[in-house]
mmCIF file with all atom_site columns, C-alpha atoms in Angstrom:
data_model
loop_
_atom_site.group_PDB
_atom_site.id
_atom_site.type_symbol
_atom_site.label_atom_id
_atom_site.label_alt_id
_atom_site.label_comp_id
_atom_site.label_asym_id
_atom_site.label_entity_id
_atom_site.label_seq_id
_atom_site.pdbx_PDB_ins_code
_atom_site.Cartn_x
_atom_site.Cartn_y
_atom_site.Cartn_z
_atom_site.occupancy
_atom_site.B_iso_or_equiv
_atom_site.pdbx_formal_charge
_atom_site.auth_seq_id
_atom_site.auth_comp_id
_atom_site.auth_asym_id
_atom_site.auth_atom_id
_atom_site.pdbx_PDB_model_num
ATOM 1   C CA . ALA A 1 1   ? 48.911 79.359  47.324 1.00 83.00 ? 12  ALA A CA 1
ATOM 2   C CA . GLN A 1 2   ? 49.534 82.927  48.355 1.00 90.00 ? 13  GLN A CA 1
ATOM 3   C CA . THR A 1 3   ? 50.319 85.139  45.391 1.00 94.00 ? 14  THR A CA 1
ATOM 4   C CA . VAL A 1 4   ? 50.479 88.819  44.497 1.00 96.00 ? 15  VAL A CA 1
ATOM 5   C CA . THR A 1 5   ? 50.264 90.076  40.931 1.00 96.00 ? 16  THR A CA 1
ATOM 6   C CA . GLN A 1 6   ? 51.324 93.510  39.771 1.00 97.00 ? 17  GLN A CA 1
ATOM 7   C CA . SER A 1 7   ? 50.547 93.631  36.071 1.00 95.00 ? 18  SER A CA 1
ATOM 8   C CA . GLN A 1 8   ? 52.242 96.956  35.328 1.00 96.00 ? 19  GLN A CA 1
ATOM 9   C CA . PRO A 1 9   ? 56.039 96.546  35.354 1.00 95.00 ? 20  PRO A CA 1
ATOM 10  C CA . GLU A 1 10  ? 56.609 100.195 34.465 1.00 97.00 ? 21  GLU A CA 1
ATOM 11  C CA . MET A 1 11  ? 54.547 103.336 34.609 1.00 97.00 ? 22  MET A CA 1
ATOM 12  C CA . SER A 1 12  ? 55.118 107.037 34.216 1.00 97.00 ? 23  SER A CA 1
ATOM 13  C CA . VAL A 1 13  ? 53.166 110.087 35.265 1.00 98.00 ? 24  VAL A CA 1
ATOM 14  C CA . GLN A 1 14  ? 53.541 113.821 34.839 1.00 98.00 ? 25  GLN A CA 1
ATOM 15  C CA . GLU A 1 15  ? 54.359 115.799 37.922 1.00 98.00 ? 26  GLU A CA 1
ATOM 16  C CA . ALA A 1 16  ? 51.203 116.966 39.763 1.00 97.00 ? 27  ALA A CA 1
ATOM 17  C CA . GLU A 1 17  ? 49.044 114.370 37.996 1.00 98.00 ? 28  GLU A CA 1
ATOM 18  C CA . THR A 1 18  ? 47.360 111.305 39.503 1.00 98.00 ? 29  THR A CA 1
ATOM 19  C CA . VAL A 1 19  ? 48.398 107.724 38.871 1.00 98.00 ? 30  VAL A CA 1
ATOM 20  C CA . THR A 1 20  ? 46.970 104.371 39.949 1.00 98.00 ? 31  THR A CA 1
ATOM 21  C CA . LEU A 1 21  ? 49.048 101.241 40.434 1.00 98.00 ? 32  LEU A CA 1
ATOM 22  C CA . SER A 1 22  ? 47.174 97.965  40.278 1.00 98.00 ? 33  SER A CA 1
ATOM 23  C CA . CYS A 1 23  ? 47.572 94.898  42.454 1.00 98.00 ? 34  CYS A CA 1
ATOM 24  C CA . THR A 1 24  ? 45.649 91.678  42.770 1.00 98.00 ? 35  THR A CA 1
ATOM 25  C CA . TYR A 1 25  ? 46.312 88.956  45.265 1.00 97.00 ? 36  TYR A CA 1
ATOM 26  C CA . ASP A 1 26  ? 45.176 85.481  46.059 1.00 95.00 ? 37  ASP A CA 1
ATOM 27  C CA . THR A 1 27  ? 44.796 83.816  49.417 1.00 92.00 ? 38  THR A CA 1
ATOM 28  C CA . SER A 1 28  ? 42.387 81.383  50.942 1.00 90.00 ? 39  SER A CA 1
ATOM 29  C CA . GLU A 1 29  ? 42.786 82.985  54.356 1.00 89.00 ? 40  GLU A CA 1
ATOM 30  C CA . SER A 1 30  ? 40.015 85.202  55.651 1.00 86.00 ? 41  SER A CA 1
ATOM 31  C CA . ASN A 1 31  ? 42.149 87.290  57.964 1.00 88.00 ? 42  ASN A CA 1
ATOM 32  C CA . TYR A 1 32  ? 44.975 89.179  56.278 1.00 91.00 ? 43  TYR A CA 1
ATOM 33  C CA . TYR A 1 33  ? 46.621 92.570  55.957 1.00 92.00 ? 44  TYR A CA 1
ATOM 34  C CA . LEU A 1 34  ? 47.650 94.478  52.860 1.00 94.00 ? 45  LEU A CA 1
ATOM 35  C CA . PHE A 1 35  ? 50.557 96.833  52.310 1.00 96.00 ? 46  PHE A CA 1
ATOM 36  C CA . TRP A 1 36  ? 52.194 99.037  49.729 1.00 97.00 ? 47  TRP A CA 1
ATOM 37  C CA . TYR A 1 37  ? 55.925 99.557  50.045 1.00 97.00 ? 48  TYR A CA 1
ATOM 38  C CA . LYS A 1 38  ? 58.100 102.034 48.154 1.00 97.00 ? 49  LYS A CA 1
ATOM 39  C CA . GLN A 1 39  ? 61.737 101.435 47.202 1.00 95.00 ? 50  GLN A CA 1
ATOM 40  C CA . PRO A 1 40  ? 63.444 104.584 45.879 1.00 93.00 ? 51  PRO A CA 1
ATOM 41  C CA . PRO A 1 41  ? 66.519 104.058 43.689 1.00 88.00 ? 52  PRO A CA 1
ATOM 42  C CA . SER A 1 42  ? 69.386 102.707 45.789 1.00 80.00 ? 53  SER A CA 1
ATOM 43  C CA . ARG A 1 43  ? 67.516 103.351 48.990 1.00 84.00 ? 54  ARG A CA 1
ATOM 44  C CA . GLN A 1 44  ? 65.694 101.241 51.497 1.00 90.00 ? 55  GLN A CA 1
ATOM 45  C CA . MET A 1 45  ? 62.092 100.133 51.287 1.00 94.00 ? 56  MET A CA 1
ATOM 46  C CA . ILE A 1 46  ? 59.605 102.106 53.304 1.00 95.00 ? 57  ILE A CA 1
ATOM 47  C CA . LEU A 1 47  ? 55.947 101.585 54.062 1.00 95.00 ? 58  LEU A CA 1
ATOM 48  C CA . VAL A 1 48  ? 53.533 103.744 52.099 1.00 97.00 ? 59  VAL A CA 1
ATOM 49  C CA . ILE A 1 49  ? 50.151 102.570 53.325 1.00 96.00 ? 60  ILE A CA 1
ATOM 50  C CA . ARG A 1 50  ? 48.449 99.576  54.928 1.00 94.00 ? 61  ARG A CA 1
ATOM 51  C CA . GLN A 1 51  ? 44.953 98.167  55.185 1.00 93.00 ? 62  GLN A CA 1
ATOM 52  C CA . GLU A 1 52  ? 43.225 95.563  57.285 1.00 90.00 ? 63  GLU A CA 1
ATOM 53  C CA . ALA A 1 53  ? 41.167 93.243  55.110 1.00 89.00 ? 64  ALA A CA 1
ATOM 54  C CA . TYR A 1 54  ? 38.263 93.288  57.556 1.00 89.00 ? 65  TYR A CA 1
ATOM 55  C CA . LYS A 1 55  ? 37.900 97.054  57.200 1.00 87.00 ? 66  LYS A CA 1
ATOM 56  C CA . GLN A 1 56  ? 35.709 98.233  54.361 1.00 84.00 ? 67  GLN A CA 1
ATOM 57  C CA . GLN A 1 57  ? 36.903 101.804 54.497 1.00 90.00 ? 68  GLN A CA 1
ATOM 58  C CA . ASN A 1 58  ? 39.815 102.488 52.197 1.00 93.00 ? 69  ASN A CA 1
ATOM 59  C CA . ALA A 1 59  ? 43.015 103.639 53.871 1.00 92.00 ? 70  ALA A CA 1
ATOM 60  C CA . THR A 1 60  ? 44.422 107.090 53.125 1.00 93.00 ? 71  THR A CA 1
ATOM 61  C CA . GLU A 1 61  ? 47.787 108.619 53.945 1.00 92.00 ? 72  GLU A CA 1
ATOM 62  C CA . ASN A 1 62  ? 48.112 112.179 52.664 1.00 95.00 ? 73  ASN A CA 1
ATOM 63  C CA . ARG A 1 63  ? 48.465 111.935 48.858 1.00 97.00 ? 74  ARG A CA 1
ATOM 64  C CA . PHE A 1 64  ? 48.305 108.140 48.910 1.00 97.00 ? 75  PHE A CA 1
ATOM 65  C CA . SER A 1 65  ? 45.077 106.180 49.018 1.00 97.00 ? 76  SER A CA 1
ATOM 66  C CA . VAL A 1 66  ? 43.969 102.668 48.193 1.00 97.00 ? 77  VAL A CA 1
ATOM 67  C CA . ASN A 1 67  ? 40.988 101.162 46.459 1.00 96.00 ? 78  ASN A CA 1
ATOM 68  C CA . PHE A 1 68  ? 40.362 97.882  48.233 1.00 96.00 ? 79  PHE A CA 1
ATOM 69  C CA . GLN A 1 69  ? 37.921 95.519  46.552 1.00 95.00 ? 80  GLN A CA 1
ATOM 70  C CA . LYS A 1 70  ? 37.858 92.441  48.777 1.00 93.00 ? 81  LYS A CA 1
ATOM 71  C CA . ALA A 1 71  ? 35.609 90.288  46.612 1.00 93.00 ? 82  ALA A CA 1
ATOM 72  C CA . ALA A 1 72  ? 37.806 90.929  43.596 1.00 95.00 ? 83  ALA A CA 1
ATOM 73  C CA . LYS A 1 73  ? 40.967 90.583  45.696 1.00 95.00 ? 84  LYS A CA 1
ATOM 74  C CA . SER A 1 74  ? 42.186 93.875  44.340 1.00 96.00 ? 85  SER A CA 1
ATOM 75  C CA . PHE A 1 75  ? 44.258 96.456  46.201 1.00 97.00 ? 86  PHE A CA 1
ATOM 76  C CA . SER A 1 76  ? 45.266 99.380  43.982 1.00 98.00 ? 87  SER A CA 1
ATOM 77  C CA . LEU A 1 77  ? 47.296 102.404 45.055 1.00 98.00 ? 88  LEU A CA 1
ATOM 78  C CA . LYS A 1 78  ? 46.416 105.917 43.945 1.00 98.00 ? 89  LYS A CA 1
ATOM 79  C CA . ILE A 1 79  ? 49.002 108.661 44.141 1.00 98.00 ? 90  ILE A CA 1
ATOM 80  C CA . SER A 1 80  ? 47.607 112.159 43.827 1.00 98.00 ? 91  SER A CA 1
ATOM 81  C CA . ASP A 1 81  ? 49.593 115.291 42.976 1.00 97.00 ? 92  ASP A CA 1
ATOM 82  C CA . SER A 1 82  ? 52.613 113.198 41.983 1.00 98.00 ? 93  SER A CA 1
ATOM 83  C CA . GLN A 1 83  ? 55.986 114.563 43.016 1.00 97.00 ? 94  GLN A CA 1
ATOM 84  C CA . LEU A 1 84  ? 59.479 113.858 41.721 1.00 97.00 ? 95  LEU A CA 1
ATOM 85  C CA . GLY A 1 85  ? 60.273 112.127 45.003 1.00 95.00 ? 96  GLY A CA 1
ATOM 86  C CA . ASP A 1 86  ? 57.590 109.559 44.238 1.00 97.00 ? 97  ASP A CA 1
ATOM 87  C CA . THR A 1 87  ? 59.864 108.037 41.600 1.00 97.00 ? 98  THR A CA 1
ATOM 88  C CA . ALA A 1 88  ? 60.507 104.552 42.934 1.00 97.00 ? 99  ALA A CA 1
ATOM 89  C CA . MET A 1 89  ? 59.663 100.879 42.700 1.00 96.00 ? 100 MET A CA 1
ATOM 90  C CA . TYR A 1 90  ? 56.362 100.133 44.385 1.00 98.00 ? 101 TYR A CA 1
ATOM 91  C CA . PHE A 1 91  ? 55.592 96.736  45.847 1.00 97.00 ? 102 PHE A CA 1
ATOM 92  C CA . CYS A 1 92  ? 52.221 95.416  46.856 1.00 97.00 ? 103 CYS A CA 1
ATOM 93  C CA . ALA A 1 93  ? 52.288 92.863  49.676 1.00 96.00 ? 104 ALA A CA 1
ATOM 94  C CA . PHE A 1 94  ? 50.129 91.033  52.168 1.00 93.00 ? 105 PHE A CA 1
ATOM 95  C CA . ARG A 1 95  ? 50.485 88.768  55.114 1.00 91.00 ? 106 ARG A CA 1
ATOM 96  C CA . THR A 1 96  ? 47.996 86.544  56.848 1.00 88.00 ? 107 THR A CA 1
ATOM 97  C CA . SER A 1 97  ? 47.285 86.353  60.528 1.00 81.00 ? 108 SER A CA 1
ATOM 98  C CA . ASN A 1 98  ? 49.044 83.015  60.924 1.00 80.00 ? 109 ASN A CA 1
ATOM 99  C CA . THR A 1 99  ? 52.263 83.465  58.966 1.00 79.00 ? 110 THR A CA 1
ATOM 100 C CA . GLY A 1 100 ? 54.148 85.711  61.340 1.00 80.00 ? 111 GLY A CA 1
ATOM 101 C CA . ASN A 1 101 ? 56.234 88.265  59.513 1.00 84.00 ? 112 ASN A CA 1
ATOM 102 C CA . GLN A 1 102 ? 56.258 86.344  56.253 1.00 90.00 ? 113 GLN A CA 1
ATOM 103 C CA . PHE A 1 103 ? 55.047 88.827  53.688 1.00 93.00 ? 114 PHE A CA 1
ATOM 104 C CA . TYR A 1 104 ? 54.060 87.907  50.153 1.00 95.00 ? 115 TYR A CA 1
ATOM 105 C CA . PHE A 1 105 ? 55.260 90.487  47.655 1.00 96.00 ? 116 PHE A CA 1
ATOM 106 C CA . GLY A 1 106 ? 54.440 91.251  44.053 1.00 96.00 ? 117 GLY A CA 1
ATOM 107 C CA . THR A 1 107 ? 57.132 91.786  41.441 1.00 95.00 ? 118 THR A CA 1
ATOM 108 C CA . GLY A 1 108 ? 56.821 95.551  41.669 1.00 96.00 ? 119 GLY A CA 1
ATOM 109 C CA . THR A 1 109 ? 55.897 98.513  39.492 1.00 97.00 ? 120 THR A CA 1
ATOM 110 C CA . SER A 1 110 ? 58.600 100.977 38.544 1.00 96.00 ? 121 SER A CA 1
ATOM 111 C CA . LEU A 1 111 ? 57.066 104.448 38.637 1.00 98.00 ? 122 LEU A CA 1
ATOM 112 C CA . THR A 1 112 ? 58.753 107.450 37.059 1.00 97.00 ? 123 THR A CA 1
ATOM 113 C CA . VAL A 1 113 ? 57.468 110.951 37.703 1.00 97.00 ? 124 VAL A CA 1
ATOM 114 C CA . ILE A 1 114 ? 58.250 113.220 34.772 1.00 97.00 ? 125 ILE A CA 1
ATOM 115 C CA . PRO A 1 115 ? 58.888 116.911 35.480 1.00 96.00 ? 126 PRO A CA 1
ATOM 116 C CA . LYS B 2 1   ? 66.965 105.759 66.609 1.00 69.00 ? 26  LYS B CA 1
ATOM 117 C CA . ALA B 2 2   ? 69.241 103.853 64.259 1.00 81.00 ? 27  ALA B CA 1
ATOM 118 C CA . GLY B 2 3   ? 67.574 101.909 61.471 1.00 93.00 ? 28  GLY B CA 1
ATOM 119 C CA . VAL B 2 4   ? 68.223 98.396  60.274 1.00 96.00 ? 29  VAL B CA 1
ATOM 120 C CA . THR B 2 5   ? 71.893 97.983  59.420 1.00 96.00 ? 30  THR B CA 1
ATOM 121 C CA . GLN B 2 6   ? 73.160 95.409  56.974 1.00 97.00 ? 31  GLN B CA 1
ATOM 122 C CA . THR B 2 7   ? 76.762 94.512  56.263 1.00 97.00 ? 32  THR B CA 1
ATOM 123 C CA . PRO B 2 8   ? 78.453 94.202  53.912 1.00 97.00 ? 33  PRO B CA 1
ATOM 124 C CA . ARG B 2 9   ? 76.610 96.380  51.411 1.00 96.00 ? 34  ARG B CA 1
ATOM 125 C CA . TYR B 2 10  ? 78.298 94.882  48.378 1.00 97.00 ? 35  TYR B CA 1
ATOM 126 C CA . LEU B 2 11  ? 80.234 91.708  47.833 1.00 96.00 ? 36  LEU B CA 1
ATOM 127 C CA . ILE B 2 12  ? 81.490 89.577  44.982 1.00 98.00 ? 37  ILE B CA 1
ATOM 128 C CA . LYS B 2 13  ? 82.003 85.848  45.302 1.00 97.00 ? 38  LYS B CA 1
ATOM 129 C CA . THR B 2 14  ? 82.721 82.991  42.951 1.00 97.00 ? 39  THR B CA 1
ATOM 130 C CA . ARG B 2 15  ? 80.712 79.845  42.462 1.00 97.00 ? 40  ARG B CA 1
ATOM 131 C CA . GLY B 2 16  ? 81.206 77.284  45.174 1.00 97.00 ? 41  GLY B CA 1
ATOM 132 C CA . GLN B 2 17  ? 82.190 79.768  47.846 1.00 98.00 ? 42  GLN B CA 1
ATOM 133 C CA . GLN B 2 18  ? 80.077 80.604  50.853 1.00 98.00 ? 43  GLN B CA 1
ATOM 134 C CA . VAL B 2 19  ? 78.957 83.948  52.197 1.00 98.00 ? 44  VAL B CA 1
ATOM 135 C CA . THR B 2 20  ? 77.709 85.327  55.495 1.00 98.00 ? 45  THR B CA 1
ATOM 136 C CA . LEU B 2 21  ? 75.559 88.436  55.692 1.00 98.00 ? 46  LEU B CA 1
ATOM 137 C CA . SER B 2 22  ? 74.832 90.349  58.862 1.00 98.00 ? 47  SER B CA 1
ATOM 138 C CA . CYS B 2 23  ? 71.841 92.329  60.028 1.00 98.00 ? 48  CYS B CA 1
ATOM 139 C CA . SER B 2 24  ? 71.387 94.521  63.105 1.00 97.00 ? 49  SER B CA 1
ATOM 140 C CA . PRO B 2 25  ? 67.713 95.305  63.729 1.00 96.00 ? 50  PRO B CA 1
ATOM 141 C CA . ILE B 2 26  ? 66.254 98.449  65.152 1.00 95.00 ? 51  ILE B CA 1
ATOM 142 C CA . SER B 2 27  ? 66.861 98.599  68.882 1.00 94.00 ? 52  SER B CA 1
ATOM 143 C CA . GLY B 2 28  ? 64.099 96.769  70.698 1.00 91.00 ? 53  GLY B CA 1
ATOM 144 C CA . HIS B 2 29  ? 62.972 94.763  67.683 1.00 92.00 ? 54  HIS B CA 1
ATOM 145 C CA . ARG B 2 30  ? 63.127 91.038  68.274 1.00 91.00 ? 55  ARG B CA 1
ATOM 146 C CA . SER B 2 31  ? 61.932 89.807  64.915 1.00 92.00 ? 56  SER B CA 1
ATOM 147 C CA . VAL B 2 32  ? 64.282 89.664  61.956 1.00 95.00 ? 57  VAL B CA 1
ATOM 148 C CA . SER B 2 33  ? 63.237 88.461  58.518 1.00 95.00 ? 58  SER B CA 1
ATOM 149 C CA . TRP B 2 34  ? 65.316 87.915  55.390 1.00 97.00 ? 59  TRP B CA 1
ATOM 150 C CA . TYR B 2 35  ? 64.210 88.349  51.798 1.00 97.00 ? 60  TYR B CA 1
ATOM 151 C CA . GLN B 2 36  ? 65.873 87.754  48.456 1.00 97.00 ? 61  GLN B CA 1
ATOM 152 C CA . GLN B 2 37  ? 65.152 90.391  45.819 1.00 95.00 ? 62  GLN B CA 1
ATOM 153 C CA . THR B 2 38  ? 65.801 89.707  42.149 1.00 93.00 ? 63  THR B CA 1
ATOM 154 C CA . PRO B 2 39  ? 64.560 91.554  39.056 1.00 85.00 ? 64  PRO B CA 1
ATOM 155 C CA . GLY B 2 40  ? 61.323 90.071  37.833 1.00 79.00 ? 65  GLY B CA 1
ATOM 156 C CA . GLN B 2 41  ? 60.848 87.943  40.949 1.00 85.00 ? 66  GLN B CA 1
ATOM 157 C CA . GLY B 2 42  ? 60.189 90.618  43.489 1.00 89.00 ? 67  GLY B CA 1
ATOM 158 C CA . LEU B 2 43  ? 60.934 89.730  47.081 1.00 94.00 ? 68  LEU B CA 1
ATOM 159 C CA . GLN B 2 44  ? 61.030 86.127  48.150 1.00 96.00 ? 69  GLN B CA 1
ATOM 160 C CA . PHE B 2 45  ? 60.838 85.241  51.826 1.00 96.00 ? 70  PHE B CA 1
ATOM 161 C CA . LEU B 2 46  ? 63.803 83.303  53.165 1.00 97.00 ? 71  LEU B CA 1
ATOM 162 C CA . PHE B 2 47  ? 63.185 82.971  56.896 1.00 94.00 ? 72  PHE B CA 1
ATOM 163 C CA . GLU B 2 48  ? 62.191 84.757  60.060 1.00 94.00 ? 73  GLU B CA 1
ATOM 164 C CA . TYR B 2 49  ? 63.750 84.673  63.501 1.00 94.00 ? 74  TYR B CA 1
ATOM 165 C CA . PHE B 2 50  ? 62.230 85.772  66.758 1.00 92.00 ? 75  PHE B CA 1
ATOM 166 C CA . SER B 2 51  ? 63.996 85.512  70.077 1.00 91.00 ? 76  SER B CA 1
ATOM 167 C CA . GLU B 2 52  ? 66.716 83.338  68.545 1.00 93.00 ? 77  GLU B CA 1
ATOM 168 C CA . THR B 2 53  ? 64.212 80.829  67.140 1.00 93.00 ? 78  THR B CA 1
ATOM 169 C CA . GLN B 2 54  ? 63.403 80.304  63.500 1.00 93.00 ? 79  GLN B CA 1
ATOM 170 C CA . ARG B 2 55  ? 59.664 80.806  63.231 1.00 91.00 ? 80  ARG B CA 1
ATOM 171 C CA . ASN B 2 56  ? 59.119 80.440  59.545 1.00 89.00 ? 81  ASN B CA 1
ATOM 172 C CA . LYS B 2 57  ? 61.062 79.362  56.482 1.00 93.00 ? 82  LYS B CA 1
ATOM 173 C CA . GLY B 2 58  ? 60.487 80.015  52.813 1.00 94.00 ? 83  GLY B CA 1
ATOM 174 C CA . ASN B 2 59  ? 60.957 77.691  49.896 1.00 94.00 ? 84  ASN B CA 1
ATOM 175 C CA . PHE B 2 60  ? 64.725 77.857  49.514 1.00 96.00 ? 85  PHE B CA 1
ATOM 176 C CA . PRO B 2 61  ? 67.267 75.017  49.467 1.00 96.00 ? 86  PRO B CA 1
ATOM 177 C CA . GLY B 2 62  ? 69.162 74.019  52.578 1.00 96.00 ? 87  GLY B CA 1
ATOM 178 C CA . ARG B 2 63  ? 72.201 75.970  51.345 1.00 97.00 ? 88  ARG B CA 1
ATOM 179 C CA . PHE B 2 64  ? 70.459 79.005  52.793 1.00 98.00 ? 89  PHE B CA 1
ATOM 180 C CA . SER B 2 65  ? 70.577 79.163  56.556 1.00 97.00 ? 90  SER B CA 1
ATOM 181 C CA . GLY B 2 66  ? 70.410 81.729  59.281 1.00 97.00 ? 91  GLY B CA 1
ATOM 182 C CA . ARG B 2 67  ? 70.590 82.365  62.946 1.00 97.00 ? 92  ARG B CA 1
ATOM 183 C CA . GLN B 2 68  ? 69.804 85.012  65.489 1.00 97.00 ? 93  GLN B CA 1
ATOM 184 C CA . PHE B 2 69  ? 71.811 85.990  68.501 1.00 96.00 ? 94  PHE B CA 1
ATOM 185 C CA . SER B 2 70  ? 70.651 86.996  71.967 1.00 95.00 ? 95  SER B CA 1
ATOM 186 C CA . ASN B 2 71  ? 71.029 90.687  71.077 1.00 94.00 ? 96  ASN B CA 1
ATOM 187 C CA . SER B 2 72  ? 68.627 90.110  68.126 1.00 94.00 ? 97  SER B CA 1
ATOM 188 C CA . ARG B 2 73  ? 71.338 90.552  65.518 1.00 97.00 ? 98  ARG B CA 1
ATOM 189 C CA . SER B 2 74  ? 70.987 88.035  62.749 1.00 98.00 ? 99  SER B CA 1
ATOM 190 C CA . GLU B 2 75  ? 73.186 86.407  60.161 1.00 98.00 ? 100 GLU B CA 1
ATOM 191 C CA . MET B 2 76  ? 72.339 84.482  57.058 1.00 98.00 ? 101 MET B CA 1
ATOM 192 C CA . ASN B 2 77  ? 74.691 82.122  55.312 1.00 98.00 ? 102 ASN B CA 1
ATOM 193 C CA . VAL B 2 78  ? 74.666 80.783  51.793 1.00 98.00 ? 103 VAL B CA 1
ATOM 194 C CA . SER B 2 79  ? 76.936 77.857  51.085 1.00 96.00 ? 104 SER B CA 1
ATOM 195 C CA . THR B 2 80  ? 78.125 76.483  47.750 1.00 97.00 ? 105 THR B CA 1
ATOM 196 C CA . LEU B 2 81  ? 77.149 79.634  45.897 1.00 97.00 ? 106 LEU B CA 1
ATOM 197 C CA . GLU B 2 82  ? 75.508 79.390  42.493 1.00 97.00 ? 107 GLU B CA 1
ATOM 198 C CA . LEU B 2 83  ? 75.188 82.032  39.791 1.00 96.00 ? 108 LEU B CA 1
ATOM 199 C CA . GLY B 2 84  ? 71.467 82.242  40.521 1.00 95.00 ? 109 GLY B CA 1
ATOM 200 C CA . ASP B 2 85  ? 72.159 83.375  44.062 1.00 97.00 ? 110 ASP B CA 1
ATOM 201 C CA . SER B 2 86  ? 73.148 86.806  42.746 1.00 97.00 ? 111 SER B CA 1
ATOM 202 C CA . ALA B 2 87  ? 70.605 89.125  44.310 1.00 97.00 ? 112 ALA B CA 1
ATOM 203 C CA . LEU B 2 88  ? 69.900 91.873  46.775 1.00 96.00 ? 113 LEU B CA 1
ATOM 204 C CA . TYR B 2 89  ? 69.385 90.340  50.201 1.00 98.00 ? 114 TYR B CA 1
ATOM 205 C CA . LEU B 2 90  ? 67.157 92.407  52.408 1.00 97.00 ? 115 LEU B CA 1
ATOM 206 C CA . CYS B 2 91  ? 66.824 92.189  56.134 1.00 97.00 ? 116 CYS B CA 1
ATOM 207 C CA . ALA B 2 92  ? 63.741 93.516  57.880 1.00 96.00 ? 117 ALA B CA 1
ATOM 208 C CA . SER B 2 93  ? 63.008 93.917  61.543 1.00 94.00 ? 118 SER B CA 1
ATOM 209 C CA . SER B 2 94  ? 59.761 94.183  63.396 1.00 91.00 ? 119 SER B CA 1
ATOM 210 C CA . LEU B 2 95  ? 58.747 94.902  66.939 1.00 86.00 ? 120 LEU B CA 1
ATOM 211 C CA . GLN B 2 96  ? 56.317 92.022  67.099 1.00 79.00 ? 121 GLN B CA 1
ATOM 212 C CA . ALA B 2 97  ? 56.346 88.429  65.994 1.00 74.00 ? 122 ALA B CA 1
ATOM 213 C CA . GLY B 2 98  ? 53.786 89.096  63.318 1.00 69.00 ? 123 GLY B CA 1
ATOM 214 C CA . GLY B 2 99  ? 50.111 89.687  63.006 1.00 66.00 ? 124 GLY B CA 1
ATOM 215 C CA . GLY B 2 100 ? 48.087 92.779  62.411 1.00 68.00 ? 125 GLY B CA 1
ATOM 216 C CA . THR B 2 101 ? 49.278 95.696  60.388 1.00 69.00 ? 126 THR B CA 1
ATOM 217 C CA . GLY B 2 102 ? 52.662 95.854  62.082 1.00 81.00 ? 127 GLY B CA 1
ATOM 218 C CA . GLU B 2 103 ? 55.126 96.870  59.442 1.00 87.00 ? 128 GLU B CA 1
ATOM 219 C CA . LEU B 2 104 ? 58.523 95.578  58.474 1.00 92.00 ? 129 LEU B CA 1
ATOM 220 C CA . PHE B 2 105 ? 61.444 97.999  58.650 1.00 94.00 ? 130 PHE B CA 1
ATOM 221 C CA . PHE B 2 106 ? 63.981 97.232  55.954 1.00 96.00 ? 131 PHE B CA 1
ATOM 222 C CA . GLY B 2 107 ? 67.702 97.698  55.721 1.00 96.00 ? 132 GLY B CA 1
ATOM 223 C CA . GLU B 2 108 ? 69.405 98.913  52.558 1.00 95.00 ? 133 GLU B CA 1
ATOM 224 C CA . GLY B 2 109 ? 70.381 95.390  51.634 1.00 96.00 ? 134 GLY B CA 1
ATOM 225 C CA . SER B 2 110 ? 73.487 93.412  50.790 1.00 97.00 ? 135 SER B CA 1
ATOM 226 C CA . ARG B 2 111 ? 74.063 93.089  47.059 1.00 96.00 ? 136 ARG B CA 1
ATOM 227 C CA . LEU B 2 112 ? 75.686 89.765  46.288 1.00 97.00 ? 137 LEU B CA 1
ATOM 228 C CA . THR B 2 113 ? 77.231 89.047  42.903 1.00 97.00 ? 138 THR B CA 1
ATOM 229 C CA . VAL B 2 114 ? 78.310 85.502  42.149 1.00 97.00 ? 139 VAL B CA 1
ATOM 230 C CA . LEU B 2 115 ? 80.789 85.064  39.291 1.00 96.00 ? 140 LEU B CA 1
#
């Protein structure tokens, strides 16, 4: 079975501080791709960062970076210098190479940035 | 470039009725996927269409159906509505039929309430 677990339903962080959102996944496939999506309140989901499982180097996009531990099937998201606009629901997701555009999502982590 | 457009944004139905939701993908995108989002469940994959063909289907009852037209616009239909069908239904489009780190582009969703 393909599953994604986000064990932190809610988190908060002070503005300008760093926060890490955890995600573990399970798949028997060897070729897959990992994503973090952000869903601001009442707004559409947008891609934050993505990572190919075959790449050992962790992906980075400006203030967002991941810690990908393939053996542990862990894919955490680190947000540095948190900003008020980072307040949102964050979803971890993956898809395999043979499931088309079927993504497997976690249940999300609601992040609040406190001024 | 216009994003993914979903209509209607909000709707209220009663048990036993049926509903049709519409999705217009980003121009040039031929893949359209549908997801059901509920609190605590995250996003659950419903189905994906590419070039008018259903490529993949999630684990939902036959009351949930969809189709895609030649202009890539898609509709999903839910018949004999149940209270548990209350959810945010998200449509996502993609340029490709899956694979790699190609991302999904989401609409703002159609929020369905079943009374």
